[in-house]
C-alpha positions as a printed Julia matrix, in Angstrom:
389×3 Matrix{Float64}:
  -0.01    0.0   -0.01
   1.34    3.45  -0.96
   1.8     5.97   1.89
   0.83    9.56   0.96
   3.13   12.27   2.39
   2.71   16.04   2.59
   5.99   17.92   2.91
   5.95   21.19   4.81
   9.12   23.37   4.56
   9.94   26.99   3.63
  13.15   25.75   1.71
  12.66   24.9   -1.84
  15.86   22.92  -1.98
  14.73   20.81   1.0
  11.27   20.21  -0.39
  12.73   18.89  -3.61
  15.47   16.8   -2.04
  13.1    15.09   0.39
  10.52   14.54  -2.39
  13.19   12.83  -4.48
  14.34   10.56  -1.66
  10.86    9.52  -0.57
   9.53    8.86  -4.06
  12.47    6.67  -5.03
  11.17    3.92  -2.72
   8.05    3.22  -4.71
   6.22    2.78  -1.45
   5.66    6.59  -0.78
   3.92    9.24  -2.89
   4.39   12.97  -2.11
   0.95   14.38  -2.66
   1.59   18.0   -1.83
   4.02   20.59  -0.54
   3.64   23.62   1.66
   5.92   26.51   2.22
   4.6    27.47   5.6
   2.7    26.09   8.63
  -0.55   27.81   7.57
  -0.48   26.37   4.19
   0.53   23.09   5.63
  -2.57   23.03   7.83
  -4.81   23.93   4.96
  -3.3    21.18   2.65
  -3.48   18.57   5.57
  -7.13   19.23   5.68
  -7.76   18.98   1.89
  -5.27   16.25   0.9
  -5.66   14.01   4.11
  -2.23   12.53   3.82
  -1.01    9.44   5.74
   2.05   11.3    7.0
   3.26   15.05   7.18
   6.88   16.0    7.35
   7.21   19.35   9.07
   9.93   22.01   9.58
   9.69   23.97  12.81
  10.85   27.44  11.7
   8.83   28.93   8.87
   7.1    32.2    8.01
   3.44   32.83   8.72
   2.98   29.88  10.99
   5.72   27.96  12.63
   5.88   24.11  12.74
   4.74   23.7   16.37
   1.6    25.88  15.94
   0.84   23.86  12.66
   1.15   20.59  14.48
  -1.26   21.68  17.3
  -3.76   22.88  14.72
  -3.55   19.71  12.77
  -3.9    17.49  15.88
  -6.98   19.64  16.85
  -8.6    19.33  13.44
  -7.68   16.17  11.99
  -4.9    14.08  13.6
  -2.23   12.88  11.27
   1.18   11.42  12.05
   3.91   14.18  11.87
   7.6    13.64  11.4
   9.48   16.78  12.53
  12.85   17.97  11.11
  14.97   19.95  13.44
  18.58   21.03  14.17
  20.72   18.92  16.46
  21.29   21.94  18.86
  20.1    22.75  22.44
  17.48   25.12  20.92
  16.58   22.48  18.32
  15.97   20.0   21.09
  13.77   22.38  23.08
  11.62   23.09  20.01
  11.47   19.5   18.98
  10.27   18.43  22.5
   7.53   21.08  22.29
   6.56   19.59  18.9
   6.36   16.06  20.31
   4.27   17.47  23.23
   2.01   19.12  20.63
   1.46   15.75  18.98
   4.27   15.0   16.51
   5.27   11.27  16.44
   8.96   11.46  15.89
  11.83   13.72  14.58
  15.01   13.61  12.41
  17.85   16.09  11.97
  17.34   18.43   9.11
  21.0    18.28   8.14
  20.99   15.24   6.16
  24.77   14.74   6.84
  23.89   14.18  10.54
  21.59   11.36   9.67
  23.94    9.25   7.44
  27.3     9.5    5.81
  26.35    7.97   2.38
  23.32    8.58   0.16
  22.01    4.98   0.18
  21.94    4.72   4.0
  20.25    8.18   4.07
  17.44    7.02   1.77
  16.98    3.9    3.79
  16.69    5.85   7.17
  14.38    8.46   5.72
  12.13    6.0    3.95
  11.96    3.58   6.91
  11.19    6.3    9.26
   8.21    7.7    7.28
   6.86    4.13   6.81
   7.15    3.52  10.54
   5.42    6.83  11.34
   2.63    5.93   9.02
   1.92    2.99  11.29
   1.77    5.02  14.44
  -1.3     6.14  16.31
  -1.45    9.99  16.4
  -4.39    9.74  18.95
  -2.47    7.65  21.41
  -0.54   10.51  23.06
  -1.99   12.77  25.61
  -3.36   16.05  24.18
  -2.24   18.27  27.11
   0.81   17.96  29.36
   0.63   17.91  33.21
   2.57   21.15  33.59
   1.64   21.48  37.31
   3.2    18.0   38.12
  -0.14   16.63  39.15
  -0.51   12.95  38.39
  -2.72   11.94  35.54
  -6.18   10.47  36.34
  -6.22    6.7   37.0
  -7.55    4.8   33.98
 -11.24    3.71  34.26
 -10.67    0.22  32.8
  -9.0    -2.55  35.08
  -5.66   -3.64  34.32
  -6.71   -6.97  32.86
  -9.58   -5.65  30.81
  -7.83   -5.64  27.29
  -5.91   -8.44  25.71
  -2.3    -8.54  24.66
  -1.99   -9.45  21.06
   0.71  -11.76  19.91
   1.21   -9.68  16.8
  -0.47   -6.7   15.12
  -3.97   -7.37  13.76
  -4.66   -7.21  10.0
  -5.25   -3.8    8.68
  -8.74   -3.53   7.15
  -8.37    0.14   6.27
  -5.57    2.56   6.76
  -6.32    6.25   6.47
  -4.24    9.13   7.78
  -2.09    6.84   9.8
  -5.01    5.45  11.75
  -5.51    1.7   11.46
  -8.8    -0.02  11.86
  -8.41   -3.7   12.75
 -10.61   -6.75  12.93
 -11.54   -7.55  16.37
 -10.2   -10.72  18.01
  -7.9   -11.87  15.16
  -4.08  -11.47  14.78
  -2.16  -10.57  11.61
  -2.1   -14.16  10.44
  -5.63  -15.02  11.52
  -4.71  -16.21  14.9
  -6.87  -15.39  17.84
  -5.66  -12.82  20.35
  -3.62  -13.92  23.27
  -5.59  -13.17  26.43
  -3.89  -10.9   28.94
  -2.41  -12.56  32.03
  -4.26  -11.59  35.09
  -1.87   -9.66  37.39
  -1.91  -10.64  40.99
  -1.41   -7.47  42.87
   0.03   -8.3   46.25
   1.65   -5.94  48.62
   4.08   -3.3   47.38
   7.54   -4.75  46.73
  10.93   -3.27  47.42
  13.15   -2.69  44.29
  16.83   -1.79  44.27
  16.16    0.12  40.86
  13.3     0.78  38.58
  14.34    0.91  34.93
  12.26    2.43  32.18
  13.04    2.0   28.51
  11.3     3.69  25.47
  11.72    5.14  22.02
   9.2     6.76  19.63
   6.49    8.42  21.75
   8.74    8.14  24.71
   9.24   11.83  25.59
   5.56   12.35  26.21
   5.01    8.94  27.75
   7.87    9.47  30.14
   6.46   12.83  31.13
   3.02   11.19  31.72
   4.48    8.53  34.01
   7.08   10.45  35.95
   4.79   13.44  36.8
   2.5    10.85  38.68
   5.42   10.07  41.1
   5.64   11.86  44.44
   8.97   13.46  45.6
   9.13   10.69  48.27
   9.07    7.81  45.58
  11.0     5.13  47.45
  13.18    3.76  44.6
  15.76    5.23  42.22
  14.94    5.23  38.55
  16.99    4.81  35.4
  15.62    6.17  32.1
  16.67    5.06  28.61
  15.18    7.08  25.72
  16.57    6.78  22.18
  17.63   10.29  21.7
  20.68   12.3   20.1
  23.27   13.47  22.43
  22.38   17.05  21.99
  18.77   16.35  23.04
  19.07   14.47  26.4
  20.34   17.43  28.5
  17.24   19.55  27.42
  14.88   16.63  28.0
  16.3    15.92  31.42
  15.83   19.64  32.33
  12.29   19.68  30.91
  11.35   16.63  33.01
  12.9    18.02  36.2
  10.81   21.19  35.85
   7.65   19.2   35.48
   8.1    16.42  38.1
   8.18   16.23  41.76
  11.01   13.74  41.77
  14.41   14.9   40.68
  15.3    14.17  37.05
  18.68   14.85  35.48
  21.1    13.47  32.86
  23.29   10.73  34.26
  26.96   11.19  34.7
  29.64    8.59  35.21
  29.87    7.75  38.93
  26.47    8.94  39.86
  25.05    7.22  42.97
  21.35    6.12  42.51
  19.01    7.13  45.33
  15.2     7.03  45.94
  13.32    9.9   44.33
  16.08   10.52  41.7
  15.62    9.53  37.99
  18.81    9.46  35.87
  18.43    9.73  32.12
  21.0     7.93  29.84
  22.94   10.47  27.85
  22.48   10.31  24.04
  25.26    8.78  22.03
  26.53    6.68  25.08
  25.67    3.57  27.07
  24.61    3.57  30.58
  25.34    0.59  32.91
  24.41    0.18  36.61
  26.95   -1.4   38.86
  26.48   -2.74  42.37
  29.33   -1.49  44.59
  28.81   -2.86  48.13
  25.03   -2.76  47.75
  24.98    0.69  46.33
  23.91    1.33  42.78
  26.36    3.44  40.71
  26.23    4.66  37.07
  28.86    3.78  34.59
  28.77    5.79  31.23
  30.56    4.16  28.35
  31.28    5.28  24.84
  28.57    4.24  22.3
  29.56    0.99  20.62
  29.23    1.36  16.81
  28.05   -2.23  16.66
  24.9    -1.32  18.48
  22.04    0.26  16.67
  20.87    2.3   19.67
  23.0     4.65  21.72
  21.67    4.57  24.47
  20.41    0.99  24.38
  17.67   -0.39  26.7
  19.2    -3.89  26.44
  22.51   -2.78  27.65
  21.12   -0.9   30.7
  18.58   -3.64  31.64
  21.2    -6.32  31.18
  23.5    -4.47  33.71
  20.49   -4.29  36.21
  20.04   -8.05  35.79
  23.65   -8.75  36.58
  24.11   -6.17  39.42
  20.79   -6.67  41.18
  19.38  -10.07  40.19
  15.74  -10.37  41.32
  15.61   -6.96  42.85
  14.72   -4.74  39.9
  11.61   -3.6   37.99
  11.75   -3.08  34.25
   9.15   -1.05  32.42
   8.97   -0.98  28.62
   7.03    2.04  26.99
   6.05    2.81  23.5
   8.62    2.64  20.74
   9.79    1.1   17.38
  11.71   -2.12  17.11
  12.42   -4.56  19.89
  15.25   -2.84  22.0
  14.61   -3.91  25.65
  13.46   -7.52  24.81
  16.81   -9.19  25.57
  17.47   -7.01  28.7
  14.04   -7.88  29.93
  14.74  -11.49  29.35
  17.87  -11.32  31.49
  16.12   -9.48  34.22
  13.22  -12.09  34.1
  15.64  -14.92  34.33
  17.22  -13.41  37.42
  13.8   -13.18  39.11
  12.98   -9.53  38.55
   9.58   -8.16  37.32
   8.61   -6.68  34.09
   5.74   -4.47  33.11
   4.96   -3.16  29.63
   2.69   -0.52  28.0
  -0.46   -1.82  26.25
  -1.04   -1.41  22.46
  -3.9     1.04  22.61
  -1.99    3.67  24.42
   1.28    3.2   22.54
   2.2     5.62  19.83
   4.11    2.68  18.22
   3.51   -0.9   19.6
   6.93   -2.24  18.84
   9.16   -2.56  21.91
   6.3    -3.51  24.29
   4.86   -5.99  21.84
   8.24   -7.63  21.57
   8.45   -8.14  25.22
   4.89   -9.29  25.58
   5.17  -11.77  22.54
   8.35  -13.25  24.29
   6.22  -14.07  27.36
   8.33  -11.76  29.62
   5.65   -9.3   30.83
   4.17   -9.62  34.31
   1.65   -6.77  33.86
   0.44   -4.93  30.76
  -0.73   -1.49  31.53
  -2.14    1.54  29.82
   0.05    4.66  29.82
  -2.36    6.38  32.35
  -2.16    3.26  34.67
   1.62    3.08  34.87
   2.48    6.03  37.07
  -0.28    5.25  39.65
   0.75    1.49  39.56
   4.42    2.49  40.39
   3.17    4.49  43.36
   1.02    1.57  44.49
   3.41   -1.27  43.77
   6.86    0.08  44.73
   7.82    0.24  48.44
């Protein structure tokens, strides 16, 4: 099925270059181009594309304002293009909060060194974004640090699907699926009933996420009180120039303390440490005390930071004493780390399909039979407050 794309950018060169790359795949058709945010909003309403690529700095109407208006009128998956600077990070986080699904550097040389790799990354990212759920993210942030309302449905009300259901109709990135049937015609796997006993003590709580993660992490962490009894480590797929701004943003919104991790940091209750972009974060047990090791990013690994690396270190350092939580994201990063944690006796929770922007990472963990509890995004924060002592 061909994915239709609307390109919104005030640079004629960028519009032409991006159109050439996307149409070369044979799977993507650029159905329109806009030179500013206002024109982009109008064309989005008229053309109803499956995906919109959006610049953030444009005349007449900027990209963030355009995303907000598109999400209000007719939600469409949006891929933002931004600069890999602190200011670019701040603007991109605003765009993700407004409803954009994902982002890429606007300087193509920062994406890939050769043209073939660049084409693959751009095309794959647009196709992945087309499969996302623009309605899955919260519309408004919790700027006052108040926790989100508890979800109305009980934890075991929805099934975990062994794989995505068949798409009956895809329009504007929103998929309608046949109820009760998997992608190959298999019945849905019923959700395992969670036995909620008394709260448990965990040496560390680890949270891993990718696409949709910035807003999901904000949603979860703002639900936690300043007195949260366990330390947290956060792994979000994000460039090195973005993670400092993201940590600062979370720290302003949350009652717990949030900051970017540094080598040698000591974990403590009520502190969440975010893995720095471009590097790997491992947790060591030094005399019963959890400390951070920050290592150079291994070129052999696709993700820097990588959830598998951090969770694997938790399994080795604190066997049976940690909680791993996998949130929305593309791919399957975190599955092997969760497997190691599970084998050591630790607990694993994952986000459900309905509330995930992209049900990749949580699905990989659920399909592998590693998940103890499957929770909606709104349930995870309150469940942490209830289940961690």
